[in-house]
Coordinates of N, CA, C and O and ligand atoms in Angstrom, one line a residue:
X82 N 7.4 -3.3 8.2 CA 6.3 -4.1 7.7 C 5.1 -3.8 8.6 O 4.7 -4.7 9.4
X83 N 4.7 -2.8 8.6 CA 3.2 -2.5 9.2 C 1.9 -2.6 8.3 O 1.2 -1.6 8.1
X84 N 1.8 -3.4 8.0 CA 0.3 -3.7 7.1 C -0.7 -3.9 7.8 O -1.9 -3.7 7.5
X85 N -0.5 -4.1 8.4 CA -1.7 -4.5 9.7 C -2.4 -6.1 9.6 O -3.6 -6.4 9.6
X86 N -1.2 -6.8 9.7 CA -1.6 -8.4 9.9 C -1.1 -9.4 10.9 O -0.5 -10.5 10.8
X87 N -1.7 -8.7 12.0 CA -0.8 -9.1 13.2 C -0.3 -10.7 13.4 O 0.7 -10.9 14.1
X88 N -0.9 -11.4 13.0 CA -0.6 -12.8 13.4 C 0.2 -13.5 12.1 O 0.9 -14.5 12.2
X89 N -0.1 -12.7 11.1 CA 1.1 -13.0 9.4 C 2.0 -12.3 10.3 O 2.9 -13.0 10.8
X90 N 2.0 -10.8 10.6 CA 3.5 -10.2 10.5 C 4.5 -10.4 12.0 O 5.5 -9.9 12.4
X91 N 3.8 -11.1 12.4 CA 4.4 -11.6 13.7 C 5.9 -12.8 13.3 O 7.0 -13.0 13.8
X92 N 5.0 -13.3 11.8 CA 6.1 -14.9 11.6 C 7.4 -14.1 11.6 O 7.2 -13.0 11.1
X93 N 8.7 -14.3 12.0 CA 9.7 -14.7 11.4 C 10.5 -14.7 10.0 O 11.5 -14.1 9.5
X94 N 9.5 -15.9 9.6 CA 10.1 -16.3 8.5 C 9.5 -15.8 7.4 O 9.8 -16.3 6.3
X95 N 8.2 -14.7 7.4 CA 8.0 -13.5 6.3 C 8.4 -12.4 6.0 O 8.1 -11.3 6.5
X96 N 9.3 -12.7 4.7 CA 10.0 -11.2 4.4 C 8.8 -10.6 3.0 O 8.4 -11.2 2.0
X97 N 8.7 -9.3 3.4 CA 8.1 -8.4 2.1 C 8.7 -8.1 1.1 O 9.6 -7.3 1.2
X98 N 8.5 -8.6 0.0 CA 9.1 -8.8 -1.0 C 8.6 -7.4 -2.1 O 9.3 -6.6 -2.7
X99 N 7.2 -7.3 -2.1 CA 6.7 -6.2 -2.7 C 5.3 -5.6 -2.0 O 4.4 -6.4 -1.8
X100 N 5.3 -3.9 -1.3 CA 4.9 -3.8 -0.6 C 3.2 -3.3 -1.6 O 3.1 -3.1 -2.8
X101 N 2.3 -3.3 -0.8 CA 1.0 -3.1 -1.3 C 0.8 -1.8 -2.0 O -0.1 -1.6 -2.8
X102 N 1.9 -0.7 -1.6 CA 1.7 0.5 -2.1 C 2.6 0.2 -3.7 O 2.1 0.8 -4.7
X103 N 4.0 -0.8 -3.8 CA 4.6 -0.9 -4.5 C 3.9 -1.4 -5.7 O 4.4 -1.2 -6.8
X104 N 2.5 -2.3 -5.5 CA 1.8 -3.7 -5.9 C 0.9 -2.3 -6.6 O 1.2 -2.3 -7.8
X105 N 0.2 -1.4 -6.3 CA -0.7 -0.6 -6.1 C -0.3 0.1 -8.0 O -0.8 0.0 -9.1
X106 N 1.0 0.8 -7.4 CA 1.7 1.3 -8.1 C 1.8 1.0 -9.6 O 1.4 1.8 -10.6
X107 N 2.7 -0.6 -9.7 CA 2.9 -1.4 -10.8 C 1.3 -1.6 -11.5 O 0.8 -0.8 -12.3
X108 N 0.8 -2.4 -11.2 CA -0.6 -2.7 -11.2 C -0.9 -1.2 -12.1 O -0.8 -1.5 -13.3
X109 N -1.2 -0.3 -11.9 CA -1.9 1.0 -12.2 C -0.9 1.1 -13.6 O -1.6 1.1 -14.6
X110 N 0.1 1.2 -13.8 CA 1.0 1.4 -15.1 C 0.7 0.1 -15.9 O 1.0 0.1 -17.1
X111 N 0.1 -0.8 -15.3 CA 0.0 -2.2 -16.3 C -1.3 -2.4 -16.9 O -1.5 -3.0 -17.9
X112 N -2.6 -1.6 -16.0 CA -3.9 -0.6 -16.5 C -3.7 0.1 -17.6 O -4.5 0.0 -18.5
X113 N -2.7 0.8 -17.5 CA -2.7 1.7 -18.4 C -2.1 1.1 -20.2 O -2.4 1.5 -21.4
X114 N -1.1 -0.1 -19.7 CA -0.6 -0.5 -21.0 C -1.9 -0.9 -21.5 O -2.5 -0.6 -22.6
X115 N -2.2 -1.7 -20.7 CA -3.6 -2.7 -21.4 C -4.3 -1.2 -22.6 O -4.3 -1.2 -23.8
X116 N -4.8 -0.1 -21.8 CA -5.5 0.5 -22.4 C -4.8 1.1 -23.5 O -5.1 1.5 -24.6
X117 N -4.2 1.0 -23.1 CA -3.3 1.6 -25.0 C -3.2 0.6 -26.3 O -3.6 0.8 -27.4
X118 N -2.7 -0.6 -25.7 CA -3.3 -1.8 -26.5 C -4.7 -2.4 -27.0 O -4.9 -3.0 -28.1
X119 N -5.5 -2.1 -26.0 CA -6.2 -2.5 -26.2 C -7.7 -1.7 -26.8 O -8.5 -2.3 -27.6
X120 N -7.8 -0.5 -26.5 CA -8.6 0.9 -26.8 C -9.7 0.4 -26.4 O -10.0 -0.1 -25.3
X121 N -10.7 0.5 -28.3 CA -11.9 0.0 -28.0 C -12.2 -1.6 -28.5 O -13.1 -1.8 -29.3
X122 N -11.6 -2.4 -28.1 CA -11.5 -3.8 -28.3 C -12.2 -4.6 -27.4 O -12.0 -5.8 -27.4
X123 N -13.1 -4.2 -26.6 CA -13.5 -4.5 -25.6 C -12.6 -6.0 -25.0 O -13.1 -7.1 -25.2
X124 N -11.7 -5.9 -24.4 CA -11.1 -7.1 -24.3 C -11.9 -7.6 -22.6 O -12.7 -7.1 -21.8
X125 N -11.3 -8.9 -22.9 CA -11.8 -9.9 -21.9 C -10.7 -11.1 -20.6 O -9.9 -12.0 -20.5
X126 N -11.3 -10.0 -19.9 CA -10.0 -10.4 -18.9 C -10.5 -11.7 -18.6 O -11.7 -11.8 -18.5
X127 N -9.4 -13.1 -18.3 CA -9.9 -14.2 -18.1 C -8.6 -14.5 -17.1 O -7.4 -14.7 -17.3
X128 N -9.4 -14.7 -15.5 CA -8.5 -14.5 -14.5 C -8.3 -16.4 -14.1 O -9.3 -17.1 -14.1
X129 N -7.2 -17.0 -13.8 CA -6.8 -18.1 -13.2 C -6.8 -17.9 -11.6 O -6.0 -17.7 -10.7
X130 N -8.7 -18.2 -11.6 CA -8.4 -18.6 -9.8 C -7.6 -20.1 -9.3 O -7.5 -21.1 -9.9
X131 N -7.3 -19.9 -8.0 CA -7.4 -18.7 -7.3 C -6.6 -17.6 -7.3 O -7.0 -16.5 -6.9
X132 N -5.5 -17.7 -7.7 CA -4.2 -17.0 -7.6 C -4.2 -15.6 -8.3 O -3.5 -14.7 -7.8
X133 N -4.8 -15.5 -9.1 CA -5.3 -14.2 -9.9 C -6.1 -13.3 -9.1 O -5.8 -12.2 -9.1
X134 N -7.1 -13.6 -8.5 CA -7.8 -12.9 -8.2 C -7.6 -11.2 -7.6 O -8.2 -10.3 -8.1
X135 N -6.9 -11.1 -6.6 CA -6.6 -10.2 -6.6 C -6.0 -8.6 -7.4 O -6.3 -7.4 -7.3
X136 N -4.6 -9.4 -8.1 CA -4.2 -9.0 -9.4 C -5.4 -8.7 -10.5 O -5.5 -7.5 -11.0
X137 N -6.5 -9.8 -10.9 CA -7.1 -9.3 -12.0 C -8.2 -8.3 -11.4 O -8.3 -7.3 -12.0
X138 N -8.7 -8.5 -10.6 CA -9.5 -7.3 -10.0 C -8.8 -5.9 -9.9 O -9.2 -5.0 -10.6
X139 N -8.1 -5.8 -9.3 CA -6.7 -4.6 -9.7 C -6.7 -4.5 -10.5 O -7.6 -3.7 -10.7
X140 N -6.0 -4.8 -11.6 CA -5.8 -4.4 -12.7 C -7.6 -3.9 -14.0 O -7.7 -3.1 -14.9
X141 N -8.3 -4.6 -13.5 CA -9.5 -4.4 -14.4 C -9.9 -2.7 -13.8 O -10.3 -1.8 -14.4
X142 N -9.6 -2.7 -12.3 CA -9.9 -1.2 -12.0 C -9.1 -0.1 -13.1 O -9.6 0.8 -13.8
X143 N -7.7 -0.6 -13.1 CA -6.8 0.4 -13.3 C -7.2 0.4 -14.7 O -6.3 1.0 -15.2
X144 N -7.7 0.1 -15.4 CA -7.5 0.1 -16.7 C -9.2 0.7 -17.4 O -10.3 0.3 -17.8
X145 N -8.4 1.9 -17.5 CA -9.9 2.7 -18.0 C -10.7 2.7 -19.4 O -11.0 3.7 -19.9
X146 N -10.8 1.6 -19.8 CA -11.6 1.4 -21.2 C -13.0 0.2 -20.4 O -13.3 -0.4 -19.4
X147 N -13.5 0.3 -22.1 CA -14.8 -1.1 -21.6 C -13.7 -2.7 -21.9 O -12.9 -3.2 -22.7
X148 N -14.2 -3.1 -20.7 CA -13.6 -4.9 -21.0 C -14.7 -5.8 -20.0 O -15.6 -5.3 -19.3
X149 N -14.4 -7.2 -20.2 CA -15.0 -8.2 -19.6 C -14.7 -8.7 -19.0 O -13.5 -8.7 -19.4
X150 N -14.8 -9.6 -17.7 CA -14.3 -10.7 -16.8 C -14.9 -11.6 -16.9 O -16.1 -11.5 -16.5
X151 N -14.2 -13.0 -17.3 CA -14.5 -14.6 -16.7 C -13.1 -14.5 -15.7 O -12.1 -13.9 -15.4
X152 N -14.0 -16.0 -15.2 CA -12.6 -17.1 -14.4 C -12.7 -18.0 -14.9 O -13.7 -18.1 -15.6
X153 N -11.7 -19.1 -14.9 CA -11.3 -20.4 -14.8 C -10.6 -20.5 -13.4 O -10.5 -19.7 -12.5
X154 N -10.2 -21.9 -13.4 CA -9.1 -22.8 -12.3 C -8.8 -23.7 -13.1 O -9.7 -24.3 -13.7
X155 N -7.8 -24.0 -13.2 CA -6.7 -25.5 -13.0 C -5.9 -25.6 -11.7 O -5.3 -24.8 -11.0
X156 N -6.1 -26.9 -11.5 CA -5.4 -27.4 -11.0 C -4.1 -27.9 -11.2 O -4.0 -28.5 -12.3
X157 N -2.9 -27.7 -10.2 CA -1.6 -28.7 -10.7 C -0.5 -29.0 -9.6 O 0.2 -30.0 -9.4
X158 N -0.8 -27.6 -8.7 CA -0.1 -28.3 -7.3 C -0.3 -28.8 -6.4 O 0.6 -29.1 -5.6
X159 N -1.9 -29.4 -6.0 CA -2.2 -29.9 -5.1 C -1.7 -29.0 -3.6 O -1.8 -27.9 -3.9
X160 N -1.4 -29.1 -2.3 CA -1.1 -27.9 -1.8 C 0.5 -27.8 -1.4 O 1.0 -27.1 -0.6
X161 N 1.3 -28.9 -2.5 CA 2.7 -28.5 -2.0 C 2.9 -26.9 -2.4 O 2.2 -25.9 -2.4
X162 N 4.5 -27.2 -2.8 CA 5.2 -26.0 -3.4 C 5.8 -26.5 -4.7 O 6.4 -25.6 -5.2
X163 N 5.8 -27.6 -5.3 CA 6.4 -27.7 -6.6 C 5.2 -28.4 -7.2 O 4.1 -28.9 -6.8
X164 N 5.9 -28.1 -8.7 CA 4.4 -28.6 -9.7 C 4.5 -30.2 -9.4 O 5.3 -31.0 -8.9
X165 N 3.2 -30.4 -10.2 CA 2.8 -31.7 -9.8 C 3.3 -32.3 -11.5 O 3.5 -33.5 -11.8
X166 N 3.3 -31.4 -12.1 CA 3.6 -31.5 -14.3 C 1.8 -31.7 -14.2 O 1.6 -30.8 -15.0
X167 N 0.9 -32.0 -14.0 CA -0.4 -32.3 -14.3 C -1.1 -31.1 -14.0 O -1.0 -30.4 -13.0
X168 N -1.9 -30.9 -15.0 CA -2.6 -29.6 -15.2 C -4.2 -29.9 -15.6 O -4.4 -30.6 -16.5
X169 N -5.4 -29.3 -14.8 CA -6.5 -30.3 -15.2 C -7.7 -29.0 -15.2 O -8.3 -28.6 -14.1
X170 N -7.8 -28.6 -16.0 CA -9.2 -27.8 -15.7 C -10.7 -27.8 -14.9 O -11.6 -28.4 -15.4
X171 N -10.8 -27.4 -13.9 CA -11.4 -27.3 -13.0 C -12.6 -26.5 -12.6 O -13.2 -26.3 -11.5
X172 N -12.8 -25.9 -13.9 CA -14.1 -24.8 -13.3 C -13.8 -23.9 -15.1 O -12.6 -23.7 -15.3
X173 N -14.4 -23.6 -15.9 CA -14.6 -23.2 -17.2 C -14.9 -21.5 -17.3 O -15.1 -20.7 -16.5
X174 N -14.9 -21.5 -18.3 CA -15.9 -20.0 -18.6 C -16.7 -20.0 -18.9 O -17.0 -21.0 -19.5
X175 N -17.7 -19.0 -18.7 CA -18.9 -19.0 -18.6 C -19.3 -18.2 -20.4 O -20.3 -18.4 -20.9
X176 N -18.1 -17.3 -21.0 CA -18.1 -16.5 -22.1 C -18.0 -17.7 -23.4 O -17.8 -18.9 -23.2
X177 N -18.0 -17.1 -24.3 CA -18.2 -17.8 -26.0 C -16.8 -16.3 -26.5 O -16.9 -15.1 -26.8
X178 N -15.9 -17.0 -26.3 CA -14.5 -16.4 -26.6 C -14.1 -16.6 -28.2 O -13.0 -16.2 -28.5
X179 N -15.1 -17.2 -29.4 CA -15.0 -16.9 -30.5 C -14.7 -15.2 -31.0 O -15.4 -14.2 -30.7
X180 N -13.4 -15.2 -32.0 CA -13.6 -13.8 -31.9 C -13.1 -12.6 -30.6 O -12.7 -11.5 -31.1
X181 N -13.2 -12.7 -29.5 CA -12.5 -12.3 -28.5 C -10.9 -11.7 -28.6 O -10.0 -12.2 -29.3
X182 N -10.7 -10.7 -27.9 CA -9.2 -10.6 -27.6 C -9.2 -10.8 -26.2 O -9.4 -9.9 -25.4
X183 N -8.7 -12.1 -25.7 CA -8.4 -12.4 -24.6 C -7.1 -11.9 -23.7 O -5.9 -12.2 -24.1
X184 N -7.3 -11.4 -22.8 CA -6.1 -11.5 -21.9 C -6.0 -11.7 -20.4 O -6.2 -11.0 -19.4
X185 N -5.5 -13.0 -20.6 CA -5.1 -14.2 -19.7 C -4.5 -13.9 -18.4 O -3.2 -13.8 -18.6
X186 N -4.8 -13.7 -17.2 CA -4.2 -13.3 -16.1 C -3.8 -13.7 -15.0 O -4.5 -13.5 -14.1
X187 N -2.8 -14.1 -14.8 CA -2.3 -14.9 -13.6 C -1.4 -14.0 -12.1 O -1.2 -12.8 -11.8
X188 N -1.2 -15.1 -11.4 CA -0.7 -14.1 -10.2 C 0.8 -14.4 -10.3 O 1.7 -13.6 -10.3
X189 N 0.8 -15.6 -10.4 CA 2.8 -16.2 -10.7 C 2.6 -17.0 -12.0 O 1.7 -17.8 -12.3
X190 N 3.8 -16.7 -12.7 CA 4.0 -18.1 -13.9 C 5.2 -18.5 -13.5 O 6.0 -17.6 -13.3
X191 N 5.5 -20.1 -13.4 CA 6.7 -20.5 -12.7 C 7.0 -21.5 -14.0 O 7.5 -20.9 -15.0
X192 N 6.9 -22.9 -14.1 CA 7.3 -23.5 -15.2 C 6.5 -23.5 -16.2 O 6.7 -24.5 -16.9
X193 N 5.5 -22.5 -16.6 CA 4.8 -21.9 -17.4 C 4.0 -23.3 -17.8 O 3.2 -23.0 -18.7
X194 N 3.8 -24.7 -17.5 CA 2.5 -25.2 -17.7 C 1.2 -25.2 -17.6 O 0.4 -25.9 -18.3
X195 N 0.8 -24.2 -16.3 CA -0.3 -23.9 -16.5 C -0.9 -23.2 -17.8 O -1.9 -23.6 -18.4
X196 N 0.0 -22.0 -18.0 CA -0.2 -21.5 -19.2 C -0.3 -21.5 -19.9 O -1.0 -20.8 -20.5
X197 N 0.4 -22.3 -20.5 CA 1.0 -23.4 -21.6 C -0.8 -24.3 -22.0 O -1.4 -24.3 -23.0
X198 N -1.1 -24.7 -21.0 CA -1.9 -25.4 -21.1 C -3.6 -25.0 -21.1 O -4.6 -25.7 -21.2
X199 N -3.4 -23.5 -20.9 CA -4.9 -22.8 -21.0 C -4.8 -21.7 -22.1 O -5.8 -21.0 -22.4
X200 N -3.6 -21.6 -22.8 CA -3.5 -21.0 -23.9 C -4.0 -22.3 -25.0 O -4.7 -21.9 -25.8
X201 N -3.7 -23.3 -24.9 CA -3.7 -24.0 -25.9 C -5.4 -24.2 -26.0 O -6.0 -24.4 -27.0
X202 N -6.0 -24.1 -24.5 CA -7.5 -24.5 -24.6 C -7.9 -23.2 -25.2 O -8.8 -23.2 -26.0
X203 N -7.4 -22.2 -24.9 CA -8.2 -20.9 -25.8 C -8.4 -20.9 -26.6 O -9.5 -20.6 -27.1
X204 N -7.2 -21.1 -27.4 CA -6.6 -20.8 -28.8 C -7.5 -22.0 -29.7 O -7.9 -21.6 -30.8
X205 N -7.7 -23.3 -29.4 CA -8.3 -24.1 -29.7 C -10.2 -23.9 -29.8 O -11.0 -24.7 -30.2
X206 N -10.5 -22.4 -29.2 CA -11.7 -22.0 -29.3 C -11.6 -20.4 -30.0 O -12.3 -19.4 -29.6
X207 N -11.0 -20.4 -30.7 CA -10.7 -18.8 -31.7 C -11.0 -18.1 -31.4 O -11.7 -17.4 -32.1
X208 N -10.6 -17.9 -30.4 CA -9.7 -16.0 -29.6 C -9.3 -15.4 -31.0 O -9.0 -16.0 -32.0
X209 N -9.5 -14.1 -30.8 CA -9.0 -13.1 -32.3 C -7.8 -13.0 -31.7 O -7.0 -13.4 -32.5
X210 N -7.1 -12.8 -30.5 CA -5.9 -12.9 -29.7 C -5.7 -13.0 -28.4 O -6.6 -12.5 -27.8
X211 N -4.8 -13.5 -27.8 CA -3.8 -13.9 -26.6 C -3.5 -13.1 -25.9 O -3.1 -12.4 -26.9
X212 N -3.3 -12.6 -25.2 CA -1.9 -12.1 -24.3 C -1.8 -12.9 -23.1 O -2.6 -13.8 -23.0
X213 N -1.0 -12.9 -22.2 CA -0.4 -13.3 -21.0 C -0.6 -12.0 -20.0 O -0.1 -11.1 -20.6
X214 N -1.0 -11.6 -18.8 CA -0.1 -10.9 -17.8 C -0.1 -11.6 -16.5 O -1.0 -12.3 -16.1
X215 N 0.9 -11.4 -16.1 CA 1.1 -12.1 -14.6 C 1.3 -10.4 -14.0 O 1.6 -9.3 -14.5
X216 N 1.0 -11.2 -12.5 CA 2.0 -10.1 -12.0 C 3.5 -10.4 -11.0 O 4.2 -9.7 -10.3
X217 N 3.4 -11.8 -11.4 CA 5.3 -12.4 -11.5 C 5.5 -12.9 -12.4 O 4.7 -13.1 -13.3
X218 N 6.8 -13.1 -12.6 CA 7.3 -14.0 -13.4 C 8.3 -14.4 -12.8 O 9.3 -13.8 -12.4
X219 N 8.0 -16.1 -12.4 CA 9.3 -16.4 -12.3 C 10.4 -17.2 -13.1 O 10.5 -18.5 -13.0
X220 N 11.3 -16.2 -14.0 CA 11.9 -16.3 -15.3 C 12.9 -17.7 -14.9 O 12.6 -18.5 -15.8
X221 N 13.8 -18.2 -14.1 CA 14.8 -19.1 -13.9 C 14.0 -20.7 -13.8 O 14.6 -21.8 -14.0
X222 N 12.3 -20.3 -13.5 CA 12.1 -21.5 -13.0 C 11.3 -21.8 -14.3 O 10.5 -22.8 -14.1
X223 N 11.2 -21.3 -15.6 CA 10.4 -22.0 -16.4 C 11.0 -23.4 -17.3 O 12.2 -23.6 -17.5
X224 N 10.1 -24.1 -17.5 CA 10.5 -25.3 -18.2 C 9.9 -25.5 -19.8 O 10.2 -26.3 -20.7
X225 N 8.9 -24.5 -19.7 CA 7.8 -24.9 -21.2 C 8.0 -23.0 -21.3 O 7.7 -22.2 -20.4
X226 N 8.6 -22.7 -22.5 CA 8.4 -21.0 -23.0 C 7.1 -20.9 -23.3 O 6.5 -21.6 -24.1
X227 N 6.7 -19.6 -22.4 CA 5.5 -19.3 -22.9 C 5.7 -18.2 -22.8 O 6.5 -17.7 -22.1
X228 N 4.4 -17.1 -24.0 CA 4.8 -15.8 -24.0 C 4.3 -14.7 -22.9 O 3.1 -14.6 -22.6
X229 N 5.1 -14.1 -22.4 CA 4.2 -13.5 -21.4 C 4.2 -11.8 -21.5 O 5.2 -11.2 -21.2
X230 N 2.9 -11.1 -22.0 CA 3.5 -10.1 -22.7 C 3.1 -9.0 -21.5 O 3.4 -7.9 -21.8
X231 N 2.7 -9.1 -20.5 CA 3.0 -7.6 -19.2 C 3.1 -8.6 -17.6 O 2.5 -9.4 -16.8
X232 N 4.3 -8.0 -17.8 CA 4.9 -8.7 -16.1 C 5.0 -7.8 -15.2 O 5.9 -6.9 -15.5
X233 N 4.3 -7.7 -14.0 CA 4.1 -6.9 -13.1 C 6.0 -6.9 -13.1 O 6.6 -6.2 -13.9
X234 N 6.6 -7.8 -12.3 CA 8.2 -8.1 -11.9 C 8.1 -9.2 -12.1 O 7.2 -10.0 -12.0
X235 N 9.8 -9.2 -12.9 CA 10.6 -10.9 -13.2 C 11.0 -10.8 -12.0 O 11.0 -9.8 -11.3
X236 N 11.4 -12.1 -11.6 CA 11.5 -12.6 -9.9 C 12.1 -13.8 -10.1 O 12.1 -14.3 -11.2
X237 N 12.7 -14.5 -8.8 CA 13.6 -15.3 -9.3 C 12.9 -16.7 -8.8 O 11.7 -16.6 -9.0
X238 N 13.4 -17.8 -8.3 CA 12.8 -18.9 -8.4 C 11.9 -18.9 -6.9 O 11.2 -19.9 -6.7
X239 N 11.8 -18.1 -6.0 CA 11.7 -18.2 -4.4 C 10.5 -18.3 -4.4 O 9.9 -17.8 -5.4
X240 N 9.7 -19.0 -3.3 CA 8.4 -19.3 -2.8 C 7.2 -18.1 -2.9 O 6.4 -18.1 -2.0
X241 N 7.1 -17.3 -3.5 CA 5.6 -16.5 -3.0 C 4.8 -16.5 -2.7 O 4.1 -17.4 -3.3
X242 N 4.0 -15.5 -1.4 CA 2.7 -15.8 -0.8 C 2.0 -14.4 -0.9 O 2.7 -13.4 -1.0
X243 N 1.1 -14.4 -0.9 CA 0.2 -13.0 -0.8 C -0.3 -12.9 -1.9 O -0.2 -13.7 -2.8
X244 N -1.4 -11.4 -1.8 CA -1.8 -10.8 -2.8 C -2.8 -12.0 -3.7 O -2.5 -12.2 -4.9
X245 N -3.7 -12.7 -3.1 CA -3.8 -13.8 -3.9 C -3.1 -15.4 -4.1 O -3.6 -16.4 -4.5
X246 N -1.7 -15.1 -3.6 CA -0.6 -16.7 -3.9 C -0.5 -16.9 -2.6 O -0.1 -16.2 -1.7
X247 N -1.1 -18.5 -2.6 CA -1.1 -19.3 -1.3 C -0.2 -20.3 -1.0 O 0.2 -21.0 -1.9
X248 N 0.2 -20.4 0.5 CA 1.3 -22.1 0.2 C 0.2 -22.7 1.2 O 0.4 -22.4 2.4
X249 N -0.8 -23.4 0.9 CA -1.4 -24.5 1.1 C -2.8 -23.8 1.8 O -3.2 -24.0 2.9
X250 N -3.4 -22.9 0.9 CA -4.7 -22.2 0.8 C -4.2 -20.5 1.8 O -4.8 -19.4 1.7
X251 N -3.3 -20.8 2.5 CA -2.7 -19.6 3.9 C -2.1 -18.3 3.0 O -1.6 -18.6 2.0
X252 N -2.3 -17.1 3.4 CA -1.7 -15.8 3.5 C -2.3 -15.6 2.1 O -1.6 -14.7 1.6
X253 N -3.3 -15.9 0.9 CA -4.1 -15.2 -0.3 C -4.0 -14.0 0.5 O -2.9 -13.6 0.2
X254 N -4.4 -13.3 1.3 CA -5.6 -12.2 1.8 C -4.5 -11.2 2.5 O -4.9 -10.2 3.2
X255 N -2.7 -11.5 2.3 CA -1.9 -10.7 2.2 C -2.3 -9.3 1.5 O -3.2 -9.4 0.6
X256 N -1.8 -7.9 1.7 CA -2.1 -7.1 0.7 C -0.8 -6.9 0.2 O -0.7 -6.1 -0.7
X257 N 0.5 -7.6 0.8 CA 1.8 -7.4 -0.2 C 1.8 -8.5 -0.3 O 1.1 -9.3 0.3
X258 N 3.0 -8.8 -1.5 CA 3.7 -10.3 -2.1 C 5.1 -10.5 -0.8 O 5.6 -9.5 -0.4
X259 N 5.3 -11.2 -0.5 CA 6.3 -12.0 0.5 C 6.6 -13.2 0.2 O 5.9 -13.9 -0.5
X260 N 8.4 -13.6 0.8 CA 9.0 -14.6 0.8 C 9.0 -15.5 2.1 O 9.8 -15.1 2.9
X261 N 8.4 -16.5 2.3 CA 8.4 -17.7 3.4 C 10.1 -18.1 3.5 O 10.6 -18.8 2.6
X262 N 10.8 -17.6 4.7 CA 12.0 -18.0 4.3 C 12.1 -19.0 5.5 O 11.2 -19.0 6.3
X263 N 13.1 -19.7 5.4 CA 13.4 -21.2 6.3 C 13.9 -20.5 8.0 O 14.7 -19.8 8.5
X264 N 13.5 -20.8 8.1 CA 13.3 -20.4 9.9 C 14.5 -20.8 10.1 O 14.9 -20.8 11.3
Ligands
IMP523 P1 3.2 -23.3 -13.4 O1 2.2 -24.1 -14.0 O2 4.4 -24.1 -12.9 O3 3.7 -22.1 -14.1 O4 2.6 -22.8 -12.0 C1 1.7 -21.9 -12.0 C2 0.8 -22.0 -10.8 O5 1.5 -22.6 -9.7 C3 0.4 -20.7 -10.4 O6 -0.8 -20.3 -11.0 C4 0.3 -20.8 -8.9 O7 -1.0 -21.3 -8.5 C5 1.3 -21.9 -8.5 N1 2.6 -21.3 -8.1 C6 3.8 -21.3 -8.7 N2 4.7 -20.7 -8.1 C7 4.2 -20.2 -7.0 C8 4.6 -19.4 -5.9 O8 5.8 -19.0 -5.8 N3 3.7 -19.1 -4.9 C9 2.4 -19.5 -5.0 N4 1.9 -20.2 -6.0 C10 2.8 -20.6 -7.0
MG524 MG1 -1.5 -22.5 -4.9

């Protein structure tokens, strides 16, 4: 683990889970799905900060056609590690998504409420269509099915940090995904 973050890679209890070249990689083939799906549809990437960020910027590189970017935020974990079930929109779009083919981008979907819950606000403003991508999934821990149609990696229920995913605002600015394991 030489990324060069001396005071992250110092912890212990961070193991690399998926390395930046690995992240680089995936990312660039999930560019490319979009563009086959999507052509000249000019779609509209709509990233869920904070956690997206890095992923949807990635991914909008890799993906060589014309598209758009908004953000939103919800809120739901407050700065634990488990959901709070309350999901509260916190910051909007700035686009008129009538008509639109939206695709919705997250960094982890865990018991898929957030999504669940910002699909329903889209869809409720007539998107021509939906998609989902994360670039986790974590499949064991969902509680509400939601559809999630390009998953970087299914992954199992464990803590992630990096690449954007924070445990209590700490390690976004990772350039790999890592597991905080119990000291
Ligand atoms: P959900 O509503 O339970 O699907 O949770 C989705 C949101 O919770 C994500 O957008 C993240 O902000 C946060 N989250 C869930 N699991 C993790 C994780 O393993 N690491 C960091 N954030 C997470
Ligand atoms: Mg968080």
């Amino acid at each position: 683990m030489s990324e060069g973050h001396p005071a992250v890679h110092a912890d212990p209890t961070l193991r690399v889970l998926f390395t930046a070249d690995q992240i680089a990689a995936r990312v660039r083939e999930m560019g490319l799905e979009l563009a086959r799906d999507f052509g000249d549809k000019r779609p509209l990437l709509v990233g869920v900060l904070k956690g997206a960020c890095m992923f949807q910027c990635d991914l909008a590189r890799a993906t060589p056609i014309d598209l758009e970017m908004d953000f939103l935020a919800v809120s739901s974990y407050g700065s634990g590690t488990t959901s709070s079930g309350r999901v509260k929109l916190v910051m909007d779009l700035r686009t008129d998504i009538t008509g639109r083919h939206v695709v919705l981008c997250e960094g982890v979907v865990d018991s898929g409420q957030s999504v669940q819950f910002i699909l329903d606000l889209l869809r409720s403003r007539g998107a021509a269509s939906l998609k989902v991508a994360t670039l986790l999934d974590k499949v064991p821990c969902r509680t509400i099915p939601v559809p999630v149609d390009y998953a970087g990696w299914r992954i199992g229920s464990e803590f992630v940090i990096g690449y954007g995913l924070d445990a209590a605002e700490r390690y976004r600015n990772l350039p790999y995904v890592g597991v905080l394991e119990e000291a």
